[in-house]
CSV table of C-alpha atoms and ligand atoms in Angstrom, one decimal:
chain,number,residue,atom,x,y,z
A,220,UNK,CA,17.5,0.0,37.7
A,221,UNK,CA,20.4,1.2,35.2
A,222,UNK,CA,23.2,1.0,37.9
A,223,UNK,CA,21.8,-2.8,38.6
A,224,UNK,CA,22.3,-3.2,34.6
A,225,UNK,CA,26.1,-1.2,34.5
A,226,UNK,CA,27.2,-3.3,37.8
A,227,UNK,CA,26.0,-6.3,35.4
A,228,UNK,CA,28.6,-5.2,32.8
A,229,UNK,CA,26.1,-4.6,30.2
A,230,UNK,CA,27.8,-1.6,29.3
A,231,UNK,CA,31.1,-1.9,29.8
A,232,UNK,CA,31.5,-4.7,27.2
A,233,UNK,CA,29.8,-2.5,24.3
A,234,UNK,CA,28.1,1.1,25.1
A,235,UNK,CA,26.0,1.0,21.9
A,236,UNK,CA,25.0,-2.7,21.9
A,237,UNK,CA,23.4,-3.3,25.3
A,238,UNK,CA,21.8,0.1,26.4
A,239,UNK,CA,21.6,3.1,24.8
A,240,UNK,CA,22.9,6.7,25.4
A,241,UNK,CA,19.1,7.4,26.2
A,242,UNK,CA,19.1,5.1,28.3
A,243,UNK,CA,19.9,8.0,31.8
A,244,UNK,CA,18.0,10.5,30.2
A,245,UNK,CA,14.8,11.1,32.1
A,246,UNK,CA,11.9,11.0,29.2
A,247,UNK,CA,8.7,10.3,30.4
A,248,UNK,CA,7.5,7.3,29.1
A,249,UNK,CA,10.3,3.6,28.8
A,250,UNK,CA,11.0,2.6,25.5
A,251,UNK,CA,11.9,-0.9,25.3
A,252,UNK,CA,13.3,-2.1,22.2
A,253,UNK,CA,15.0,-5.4,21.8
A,254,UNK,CA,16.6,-5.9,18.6
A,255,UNK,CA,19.1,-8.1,17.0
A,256,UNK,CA,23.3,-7.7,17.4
A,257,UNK,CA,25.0,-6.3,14.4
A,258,UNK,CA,28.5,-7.2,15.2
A,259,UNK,CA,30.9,-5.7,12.4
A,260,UNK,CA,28.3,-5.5,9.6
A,261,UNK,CA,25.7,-3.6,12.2
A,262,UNK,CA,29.0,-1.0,13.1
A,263,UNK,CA,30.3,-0.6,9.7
A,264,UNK,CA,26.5,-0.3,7.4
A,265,UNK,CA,24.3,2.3,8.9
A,266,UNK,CA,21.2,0.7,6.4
A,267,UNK,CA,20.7,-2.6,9.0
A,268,UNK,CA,18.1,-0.7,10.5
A,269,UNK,CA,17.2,-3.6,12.5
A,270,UNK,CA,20.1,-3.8,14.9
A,271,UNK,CA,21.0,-2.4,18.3
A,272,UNK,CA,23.6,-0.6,17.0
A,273,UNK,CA,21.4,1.2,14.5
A,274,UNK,CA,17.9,1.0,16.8
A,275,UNK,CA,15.6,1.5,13.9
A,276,UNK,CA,16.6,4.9,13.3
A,277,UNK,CA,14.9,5.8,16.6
A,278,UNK,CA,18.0,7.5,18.2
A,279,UNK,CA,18.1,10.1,15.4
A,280,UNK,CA,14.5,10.7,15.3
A,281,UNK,CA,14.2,11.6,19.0
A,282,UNK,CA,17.1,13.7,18.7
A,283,UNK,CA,15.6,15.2,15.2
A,284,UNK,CA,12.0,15.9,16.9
A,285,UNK,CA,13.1,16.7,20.1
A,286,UNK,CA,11.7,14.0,22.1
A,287,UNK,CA,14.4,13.5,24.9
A,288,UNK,CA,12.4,14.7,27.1
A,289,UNK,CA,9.7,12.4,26.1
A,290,UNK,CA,11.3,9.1,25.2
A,291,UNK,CA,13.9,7.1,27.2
A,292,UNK,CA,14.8,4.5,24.8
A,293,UNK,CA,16.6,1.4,26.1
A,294,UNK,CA,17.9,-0.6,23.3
A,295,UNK,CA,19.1,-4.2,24.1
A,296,UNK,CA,19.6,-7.7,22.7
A,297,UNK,CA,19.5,-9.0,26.0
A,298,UNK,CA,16.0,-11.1,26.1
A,299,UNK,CA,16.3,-14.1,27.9
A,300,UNK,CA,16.5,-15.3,31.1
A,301,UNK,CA,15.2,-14.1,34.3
A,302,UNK,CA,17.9,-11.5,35.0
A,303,UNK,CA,18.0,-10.2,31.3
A,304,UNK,CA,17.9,-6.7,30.3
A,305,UNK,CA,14.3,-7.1,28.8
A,306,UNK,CA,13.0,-8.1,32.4
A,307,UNK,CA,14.4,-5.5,34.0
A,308,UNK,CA,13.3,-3.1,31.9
A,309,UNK,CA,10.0,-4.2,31.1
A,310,UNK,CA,8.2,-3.0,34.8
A,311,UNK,CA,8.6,0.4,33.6
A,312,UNK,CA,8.2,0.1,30.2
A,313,UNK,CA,5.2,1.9,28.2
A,314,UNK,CA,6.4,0.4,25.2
A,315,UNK,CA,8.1,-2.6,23.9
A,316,UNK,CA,9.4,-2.7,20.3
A,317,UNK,CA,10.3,-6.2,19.2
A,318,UNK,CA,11.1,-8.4,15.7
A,319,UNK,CA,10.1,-11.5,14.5
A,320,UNK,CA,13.8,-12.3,14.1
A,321,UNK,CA,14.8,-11.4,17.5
A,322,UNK,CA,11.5,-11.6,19.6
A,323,UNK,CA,11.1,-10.4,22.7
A,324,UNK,CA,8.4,-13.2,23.9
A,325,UNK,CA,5.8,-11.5,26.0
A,326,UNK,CA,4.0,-13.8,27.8
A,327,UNK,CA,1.3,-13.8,30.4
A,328,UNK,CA,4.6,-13.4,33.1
A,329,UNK,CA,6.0,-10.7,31.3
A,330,UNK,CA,3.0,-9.1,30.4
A,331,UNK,CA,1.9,-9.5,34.5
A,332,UNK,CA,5.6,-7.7,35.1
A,333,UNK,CA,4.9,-4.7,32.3
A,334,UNK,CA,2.8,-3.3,34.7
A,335,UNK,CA,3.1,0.3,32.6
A,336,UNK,CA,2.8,-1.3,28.8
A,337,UNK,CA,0.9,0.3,26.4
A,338,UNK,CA,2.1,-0.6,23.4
A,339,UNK,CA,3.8,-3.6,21.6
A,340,UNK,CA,5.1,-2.8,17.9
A,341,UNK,CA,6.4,-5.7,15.6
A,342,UNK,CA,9.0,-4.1,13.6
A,343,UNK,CA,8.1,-6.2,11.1
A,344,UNK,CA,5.3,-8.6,10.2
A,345,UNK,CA,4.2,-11.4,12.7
A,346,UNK,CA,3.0,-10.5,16.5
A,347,UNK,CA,2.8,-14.3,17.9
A,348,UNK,CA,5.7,-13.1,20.0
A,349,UNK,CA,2.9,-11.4,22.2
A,350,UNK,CA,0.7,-13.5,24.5
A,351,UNK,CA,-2.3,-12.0,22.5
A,352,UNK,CA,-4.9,-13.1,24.5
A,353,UNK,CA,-3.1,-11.0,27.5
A,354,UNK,CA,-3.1,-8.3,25.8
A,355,UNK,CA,-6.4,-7.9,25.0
A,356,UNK,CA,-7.3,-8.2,28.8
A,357,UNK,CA,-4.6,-5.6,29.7
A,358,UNK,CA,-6.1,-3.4,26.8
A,359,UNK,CA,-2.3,-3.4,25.7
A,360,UNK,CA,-2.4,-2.2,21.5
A,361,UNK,CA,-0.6,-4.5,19.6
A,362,UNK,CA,0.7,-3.1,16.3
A,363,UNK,CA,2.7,-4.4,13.5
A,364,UNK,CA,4.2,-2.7,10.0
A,365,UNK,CA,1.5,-4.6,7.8
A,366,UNK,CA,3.5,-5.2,4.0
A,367,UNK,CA,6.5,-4.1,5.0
A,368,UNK,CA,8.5,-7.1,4.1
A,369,UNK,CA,6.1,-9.4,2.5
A,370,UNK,CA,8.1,-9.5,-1.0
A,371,UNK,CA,10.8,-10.0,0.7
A,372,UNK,CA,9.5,-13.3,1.9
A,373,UNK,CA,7.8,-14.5,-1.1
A,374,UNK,CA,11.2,-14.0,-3.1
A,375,UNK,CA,12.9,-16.3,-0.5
A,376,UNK,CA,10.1,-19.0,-0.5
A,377,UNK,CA,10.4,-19.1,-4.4
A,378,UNK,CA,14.1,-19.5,-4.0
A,379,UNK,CA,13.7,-22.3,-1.2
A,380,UNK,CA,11.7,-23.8,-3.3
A,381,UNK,CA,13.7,-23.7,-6.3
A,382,UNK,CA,16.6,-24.7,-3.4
A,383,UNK,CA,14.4,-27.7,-2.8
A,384,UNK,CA,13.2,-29.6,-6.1
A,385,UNK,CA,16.2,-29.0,-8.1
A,386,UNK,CA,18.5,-30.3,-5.8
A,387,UNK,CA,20.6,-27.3,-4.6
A,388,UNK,CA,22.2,-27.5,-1.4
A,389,UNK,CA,24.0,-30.9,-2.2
A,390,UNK,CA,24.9,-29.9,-5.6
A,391,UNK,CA,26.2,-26.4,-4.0
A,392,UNK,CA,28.1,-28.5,-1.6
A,393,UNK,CA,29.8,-30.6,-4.1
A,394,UNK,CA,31.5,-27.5,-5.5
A,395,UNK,CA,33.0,-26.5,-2.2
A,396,UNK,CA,33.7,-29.9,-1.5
A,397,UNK,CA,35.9,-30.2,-4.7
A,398,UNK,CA,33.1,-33.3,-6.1
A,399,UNK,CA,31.8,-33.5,-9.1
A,400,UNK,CA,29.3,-36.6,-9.0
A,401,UNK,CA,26.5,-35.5,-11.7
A,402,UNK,CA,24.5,-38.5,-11.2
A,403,UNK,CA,24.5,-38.4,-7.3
A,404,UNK,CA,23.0,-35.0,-7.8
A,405,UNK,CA,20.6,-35.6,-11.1
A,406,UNK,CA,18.9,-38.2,-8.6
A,407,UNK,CA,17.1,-35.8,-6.9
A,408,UNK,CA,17.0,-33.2,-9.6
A,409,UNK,CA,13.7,-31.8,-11.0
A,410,UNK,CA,12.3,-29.2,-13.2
A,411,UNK,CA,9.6,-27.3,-11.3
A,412,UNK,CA,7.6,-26.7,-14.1
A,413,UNK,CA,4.2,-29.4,-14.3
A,414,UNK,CA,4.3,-29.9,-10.3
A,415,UNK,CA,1.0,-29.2,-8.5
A,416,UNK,CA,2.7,-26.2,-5.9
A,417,UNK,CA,0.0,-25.0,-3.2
A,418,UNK,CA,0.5,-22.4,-0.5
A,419,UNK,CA,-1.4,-22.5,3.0
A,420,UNK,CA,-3.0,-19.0,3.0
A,421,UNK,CA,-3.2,-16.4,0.2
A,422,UNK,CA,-2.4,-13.0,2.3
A,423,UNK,CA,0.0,-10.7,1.2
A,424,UNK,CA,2.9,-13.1,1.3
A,425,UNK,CA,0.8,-16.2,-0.1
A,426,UNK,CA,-0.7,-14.4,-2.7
A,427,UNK,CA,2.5,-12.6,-4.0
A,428,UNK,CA,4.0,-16.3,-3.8
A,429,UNK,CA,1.4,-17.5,-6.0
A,430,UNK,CA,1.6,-14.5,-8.2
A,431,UNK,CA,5.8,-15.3,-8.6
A,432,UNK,CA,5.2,-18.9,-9.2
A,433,UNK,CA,2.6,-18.7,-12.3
A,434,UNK,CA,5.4,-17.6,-15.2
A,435,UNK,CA,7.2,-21.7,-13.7
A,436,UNK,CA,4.3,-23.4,-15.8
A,437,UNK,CA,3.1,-25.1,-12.5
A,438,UNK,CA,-0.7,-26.3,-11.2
A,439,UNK,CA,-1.4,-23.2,-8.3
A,440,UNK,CA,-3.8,-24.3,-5.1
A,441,UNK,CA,-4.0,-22.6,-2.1
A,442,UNK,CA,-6.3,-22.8,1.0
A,443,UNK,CA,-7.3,-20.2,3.3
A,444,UNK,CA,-10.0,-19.2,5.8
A,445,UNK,CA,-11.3,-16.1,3.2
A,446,UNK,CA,-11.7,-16.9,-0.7
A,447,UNK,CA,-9.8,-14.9,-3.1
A,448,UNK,CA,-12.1,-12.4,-5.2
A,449,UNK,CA,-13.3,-14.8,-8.3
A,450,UNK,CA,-11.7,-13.0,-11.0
A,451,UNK,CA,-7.8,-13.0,-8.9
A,452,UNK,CA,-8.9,-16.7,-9.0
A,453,UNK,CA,-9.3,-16.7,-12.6
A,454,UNK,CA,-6.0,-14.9,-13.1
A,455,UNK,CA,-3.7,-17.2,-11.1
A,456,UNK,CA,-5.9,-20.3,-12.3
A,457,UNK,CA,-5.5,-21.2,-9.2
A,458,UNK,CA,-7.5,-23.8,-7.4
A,459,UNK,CA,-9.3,-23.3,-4.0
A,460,UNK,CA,-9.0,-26.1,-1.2
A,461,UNK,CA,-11.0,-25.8,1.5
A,462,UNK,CA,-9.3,-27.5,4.1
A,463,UNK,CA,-5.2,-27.5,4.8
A,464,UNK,CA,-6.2,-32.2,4.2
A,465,UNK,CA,-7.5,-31.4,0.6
A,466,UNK,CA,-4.7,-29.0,0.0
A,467,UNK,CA,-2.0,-31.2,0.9
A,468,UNK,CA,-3.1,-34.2,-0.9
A,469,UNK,CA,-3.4,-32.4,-4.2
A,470,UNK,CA,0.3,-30.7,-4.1
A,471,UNK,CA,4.1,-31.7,-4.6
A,472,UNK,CA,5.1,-28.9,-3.1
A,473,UNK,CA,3.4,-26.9,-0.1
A,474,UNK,CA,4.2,-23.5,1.3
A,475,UNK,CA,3.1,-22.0,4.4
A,476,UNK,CA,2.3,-18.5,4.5
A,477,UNK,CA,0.3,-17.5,7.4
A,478,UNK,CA,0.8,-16.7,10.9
A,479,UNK,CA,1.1,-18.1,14.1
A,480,UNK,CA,-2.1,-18.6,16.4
A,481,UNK,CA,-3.6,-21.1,17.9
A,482,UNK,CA,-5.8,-22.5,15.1
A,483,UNK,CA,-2.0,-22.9,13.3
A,484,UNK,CA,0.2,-23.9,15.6
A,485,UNK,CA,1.1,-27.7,15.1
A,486,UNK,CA,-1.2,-27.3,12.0
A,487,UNK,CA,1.5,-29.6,10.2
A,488,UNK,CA,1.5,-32.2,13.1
A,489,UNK,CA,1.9,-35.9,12.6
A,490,UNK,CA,-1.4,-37.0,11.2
A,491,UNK,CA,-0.9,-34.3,8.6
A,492,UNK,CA,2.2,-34.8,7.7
A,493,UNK,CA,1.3,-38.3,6.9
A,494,UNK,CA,-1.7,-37.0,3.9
A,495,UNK,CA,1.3,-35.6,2.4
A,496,UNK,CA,2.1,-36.7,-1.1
A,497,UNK,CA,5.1,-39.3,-0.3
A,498,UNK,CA,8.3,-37.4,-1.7
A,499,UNK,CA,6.6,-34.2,-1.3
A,500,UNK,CA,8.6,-30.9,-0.2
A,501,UNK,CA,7.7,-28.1,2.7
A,502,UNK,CA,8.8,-24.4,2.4
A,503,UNK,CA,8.0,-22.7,5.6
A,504,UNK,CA,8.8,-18.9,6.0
A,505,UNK,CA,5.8,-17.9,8.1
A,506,UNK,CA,6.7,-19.4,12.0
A,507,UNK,CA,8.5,-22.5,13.4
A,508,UNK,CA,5.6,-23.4,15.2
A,509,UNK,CA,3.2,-24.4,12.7
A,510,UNK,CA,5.3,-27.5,11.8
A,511,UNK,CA,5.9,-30.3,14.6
A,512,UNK,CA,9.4,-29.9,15.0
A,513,UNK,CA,9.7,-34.0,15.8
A,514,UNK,CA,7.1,-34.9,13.5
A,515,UNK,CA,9.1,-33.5,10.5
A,516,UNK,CA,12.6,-34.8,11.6
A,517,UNK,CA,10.6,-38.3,11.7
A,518,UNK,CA,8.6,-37.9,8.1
A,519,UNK,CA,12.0,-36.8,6.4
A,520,UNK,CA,14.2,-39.3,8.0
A,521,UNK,CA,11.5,-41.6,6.4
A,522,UNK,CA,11.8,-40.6,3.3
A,523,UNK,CA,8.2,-39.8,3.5
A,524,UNK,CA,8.5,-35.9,2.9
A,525,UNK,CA,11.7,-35.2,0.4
A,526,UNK,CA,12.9,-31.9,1.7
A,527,UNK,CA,12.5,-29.2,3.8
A,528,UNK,CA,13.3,-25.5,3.9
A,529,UNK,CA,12.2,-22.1,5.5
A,530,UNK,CA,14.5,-20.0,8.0
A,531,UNK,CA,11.4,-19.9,10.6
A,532,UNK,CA,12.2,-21.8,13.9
A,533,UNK,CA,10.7,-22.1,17.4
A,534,UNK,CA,11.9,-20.7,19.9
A,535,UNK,CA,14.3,-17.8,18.2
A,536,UNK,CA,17.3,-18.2,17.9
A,537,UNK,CA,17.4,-22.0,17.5
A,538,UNK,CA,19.6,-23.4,19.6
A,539,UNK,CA,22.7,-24.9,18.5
A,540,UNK,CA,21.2,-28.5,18.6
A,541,UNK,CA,17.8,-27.9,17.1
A,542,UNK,CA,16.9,-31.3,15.1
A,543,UNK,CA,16.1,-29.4,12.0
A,544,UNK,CA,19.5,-28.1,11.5
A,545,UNK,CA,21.5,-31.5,11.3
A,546,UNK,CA,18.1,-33.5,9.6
A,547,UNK,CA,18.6,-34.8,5.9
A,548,UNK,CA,17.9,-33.0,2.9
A,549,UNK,CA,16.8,-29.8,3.9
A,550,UNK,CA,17.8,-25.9,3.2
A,551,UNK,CA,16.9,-24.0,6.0
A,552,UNK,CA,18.4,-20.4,6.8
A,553,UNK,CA,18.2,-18.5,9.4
A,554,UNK,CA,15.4,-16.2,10.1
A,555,UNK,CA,16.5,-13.5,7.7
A,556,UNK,CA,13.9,-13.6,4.6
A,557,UNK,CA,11.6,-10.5,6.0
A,558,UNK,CA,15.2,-8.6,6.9
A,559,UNK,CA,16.9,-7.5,3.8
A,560,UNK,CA,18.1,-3.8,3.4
A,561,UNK,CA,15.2,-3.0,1.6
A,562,UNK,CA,12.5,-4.6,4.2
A,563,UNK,CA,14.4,-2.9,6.8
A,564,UNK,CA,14.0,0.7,5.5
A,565,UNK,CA,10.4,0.0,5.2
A,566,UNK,CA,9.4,-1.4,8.5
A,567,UNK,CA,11.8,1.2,10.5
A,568,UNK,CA,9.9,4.2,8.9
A,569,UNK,CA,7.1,2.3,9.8
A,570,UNK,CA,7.9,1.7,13.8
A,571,UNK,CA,9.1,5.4,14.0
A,572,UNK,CA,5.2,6.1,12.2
A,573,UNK,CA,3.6,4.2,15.1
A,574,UNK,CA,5.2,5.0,17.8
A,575,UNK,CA,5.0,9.1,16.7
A,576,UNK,CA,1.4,8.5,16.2
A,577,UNK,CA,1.1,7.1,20.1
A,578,UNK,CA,2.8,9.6,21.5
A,579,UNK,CA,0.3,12.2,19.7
A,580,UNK,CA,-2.6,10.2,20.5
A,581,UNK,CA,-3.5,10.4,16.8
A,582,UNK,CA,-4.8,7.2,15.5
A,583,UNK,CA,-2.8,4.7,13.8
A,584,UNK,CA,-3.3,2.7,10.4
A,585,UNK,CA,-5.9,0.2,10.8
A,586,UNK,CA,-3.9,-2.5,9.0
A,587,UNK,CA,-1.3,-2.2,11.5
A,588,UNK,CA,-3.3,-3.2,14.3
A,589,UNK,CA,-3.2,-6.5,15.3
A,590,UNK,CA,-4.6,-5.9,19.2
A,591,UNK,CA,-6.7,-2.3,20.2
A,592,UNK,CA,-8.9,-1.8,23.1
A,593,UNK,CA,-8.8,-5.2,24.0
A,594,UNK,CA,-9.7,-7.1,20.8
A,595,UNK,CA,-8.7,-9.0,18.3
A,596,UNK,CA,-9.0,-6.8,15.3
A,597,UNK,CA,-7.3,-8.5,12.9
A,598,UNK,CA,-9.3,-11.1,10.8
A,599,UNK,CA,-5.3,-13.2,10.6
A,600,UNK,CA,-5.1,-13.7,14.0
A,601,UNK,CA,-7.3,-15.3,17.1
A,602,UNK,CA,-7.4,-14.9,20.4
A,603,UNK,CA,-5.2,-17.2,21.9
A,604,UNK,CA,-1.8,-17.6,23.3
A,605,UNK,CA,1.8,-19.3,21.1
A,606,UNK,CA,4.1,-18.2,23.5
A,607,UNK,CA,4.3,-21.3,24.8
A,608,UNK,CA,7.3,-23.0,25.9
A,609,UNK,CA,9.5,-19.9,24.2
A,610,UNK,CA,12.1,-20.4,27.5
A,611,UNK,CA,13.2,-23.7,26.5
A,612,UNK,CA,16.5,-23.2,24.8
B,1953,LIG,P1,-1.7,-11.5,6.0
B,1953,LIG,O1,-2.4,-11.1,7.2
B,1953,LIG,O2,-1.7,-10.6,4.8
B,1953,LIG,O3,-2.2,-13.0,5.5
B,1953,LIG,C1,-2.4,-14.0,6.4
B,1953,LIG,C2,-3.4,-15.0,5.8
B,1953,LIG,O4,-3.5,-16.1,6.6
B,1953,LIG,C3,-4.8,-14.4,5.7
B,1953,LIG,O5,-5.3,-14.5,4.4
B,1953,LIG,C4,-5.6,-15.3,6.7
B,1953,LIG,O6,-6.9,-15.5,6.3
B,1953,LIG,C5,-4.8,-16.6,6.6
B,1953,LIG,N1,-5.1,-17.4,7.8
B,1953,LIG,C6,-5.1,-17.1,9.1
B,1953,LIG,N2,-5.4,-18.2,9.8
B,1953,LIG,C7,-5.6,-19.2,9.0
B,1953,LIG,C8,-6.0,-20.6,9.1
B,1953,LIG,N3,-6.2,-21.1,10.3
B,1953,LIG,N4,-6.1,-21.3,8.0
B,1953,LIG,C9,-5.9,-20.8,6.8
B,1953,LIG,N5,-5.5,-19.5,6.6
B,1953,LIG,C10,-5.4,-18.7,7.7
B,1953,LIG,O7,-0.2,-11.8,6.5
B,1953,LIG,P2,1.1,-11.9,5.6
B,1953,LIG,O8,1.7,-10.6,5.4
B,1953,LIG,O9,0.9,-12.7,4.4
B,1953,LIG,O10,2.1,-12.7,6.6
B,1953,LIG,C11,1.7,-14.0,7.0
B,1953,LIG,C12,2.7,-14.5,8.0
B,1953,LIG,O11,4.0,-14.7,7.5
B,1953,LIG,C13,2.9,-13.6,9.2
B,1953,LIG,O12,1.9,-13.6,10.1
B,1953,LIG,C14,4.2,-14.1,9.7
B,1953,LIG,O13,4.0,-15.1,10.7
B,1953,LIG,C15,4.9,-14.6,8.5
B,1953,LIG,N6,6.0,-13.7,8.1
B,1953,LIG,C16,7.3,-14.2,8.0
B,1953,LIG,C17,8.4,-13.3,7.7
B,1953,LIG,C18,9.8,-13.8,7.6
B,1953,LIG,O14,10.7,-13.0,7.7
B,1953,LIG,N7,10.0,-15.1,7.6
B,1953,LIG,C19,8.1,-12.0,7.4
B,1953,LIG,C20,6.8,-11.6,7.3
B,1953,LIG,C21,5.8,-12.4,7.7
């Protein structure tokens, strides 16, 4: 397997960033982690955790507890394509560590290949990377680092938002551009304060959202499949919706804030869009997916939805043409929000936690697990499968 890999180049181009040095030692059980490049910035700063140059910290912590023996880790951002690194190593893999930034889809092909997986950890938050319905029938555990970058992503959604309704982006640009048109930029200027703002969920992220957004002066809403406790209700004064229609008739501005499955996925589809407030604005940091990708290029180029923003995009990376990066008025990123240093730090202590706790068969956190013994056991998630169409870029 290796020498098919080193006649492919993979390592002479960069040792450290396609395989790593474990990668010929003869542990027992195939670490597979697929993480993002770090270029430069990964090779020069030691703290971005979440690169292949830096592999979560894992390479020290085999070395520190001994585990060569144990762990074989193969590192790569190698993850699409038939003849990538992640196929190849994926037949003898017993575990697969992927991010939301950089997935490694596992669907119900490469889930049929991973003939030896045990184990699928998000380093991060968000596991609709994994054909979960697959891994329930496999009995695969699917495990993610619950909170570990959740106000991280609330920060960004309040700055996207901010981005949005006061007019950001063009204004920024004018700068650069050496402009100075006030009026072409007052146009579509607002204060935030007064406007009806409602989130799509009120987990962890939605709820810390809601929590950031009550000192703005603005009307709170929210919907989501459980209730808030009364008195967090009373707190926020924040009004309950119970269906994503009544929520997005009420609001100016709506942010979506939970995850990927398939009672989600297209939730913001055409017909939806359209009960939108006309002029209304869409922050989306929790997955690409949830939003019609055509259906909002269509409702912003008619001026029915004002502006768009989120840095969540289906499938990841976005390719070079994807509509929402050349459509009007929007402020997307890319899919960095749950990444920062300080996320990072979190959610690698917390892969290195899980993947300890497997090896010493002692149980893991339940909010971590997304997937064990072949259920659903989070109440976020269904069964299902949005891996869907992940090969098309
Ligand atoms: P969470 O589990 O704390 O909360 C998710 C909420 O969504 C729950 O309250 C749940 O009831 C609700 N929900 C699920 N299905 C629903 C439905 N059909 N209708 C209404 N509500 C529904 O999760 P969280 O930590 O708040 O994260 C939410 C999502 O945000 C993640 O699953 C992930 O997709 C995304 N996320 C993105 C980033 C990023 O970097 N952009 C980082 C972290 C998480």
């Amino acid at each position: 397997m290796l020498s098919n890999i080193l006649k492919k180049g993979f390592l002479s181009t960069n040792p450290l960033t396609s395989i790593s040095r474990y990668a010929s030692t003869s542990g027992q059980h195939t670490v597979l982690v697929v993480l993002y490049e770090g270029g430069e910035a990964g090779q020069k700063n030691k703290n971005i955790l979440g690169c292949v140059e830096n592999a979560l910290g894992l390479r020290e912590w085999i070395k520190q507890n001994k585990l060569q023996d144990r762990l074989k880790l193969v590192v790569t951002s190698d993850k699409q394509g038939e003849n990538c690194v992640a196929e190849q190593i994926l037949p003898e893999a017993s575990v697969v560590i992927s991010q939301p930034f950089w997935p490694c889809y596992l669907d119900q092909a490469r889930i049929d290949k991973a003939k030896k997986l045990q184990l699928a950890i998000t380093a991060g938050v968000g596991s609709d990377h994994v054909n979960l319905e697959a891994a329930c029938k496999r009995g695969i555990t699917i495990a993610e680092i619950t909170g570990s970058n959740v106000v991280s992503v609330a920060e960004h959604v309040v700055m996207q938002i901010l981005a949005l309704v006061r007019n950001f982006i063009p204004a920024y640009k004018q700068v650069v551009n050496g402009e100075w048109d006030i009026a072409g930029i007052a146009d579509k200027a607002y204060d935030l304060e007064n406007k009806h703002v409602g989130t799509v969920a009120a987990g962890r992220i939605g709820l810390r959202v809601l929590q950031r957004l009550k000192p703005f002066d603005v009307h709170l809403h929210y919907y989501d499949k459980f209730r808030l406790d009364k008195s967090l209700e009373k707190e926020l004064n924040v009004t309950y919706h119970p269906s994503v229609e009544s929520l997005v008739k009420a609001c100016d501005v709506i942010t979506i804030n939970c995850p990927l499955h398939p009672e989600t996925e297209h939730m913001f589809n055409k017909k939806l869009i359209s009960q939108m407030k006309k002029g209304s604005y869409i922050v989306n940091t929790a997955r690409g997916k949830i939003v019609d990708r055509d259906a909002l290029v269509d409702a912003i180029k008619s001026n029915h939805i004002e502006g768009y923003a989120g840095d969540v995009w289906y499938p990841q990376p976005a390719a070079p043409d994807h509509p929402w990066r050349s459509m009007p008025r929007h402020a997307m990123t890319p899919h960095y929000s749950g990444t920062t240093l300080s996320a990072q730090a979190r959610y690698a202590a917390g892969v290195r936690e899980v993947l300890g706790n497997w090896l010493d068969g002692k149980p893991q956190r339940e909010e971590y697990l997304i997937v064990d013994k072949g259920k659903v056991v989070s109440r976020a998630y269904t069964e299902g499968d949005a891996t869907k169409g992940h090969a098309q870029n």
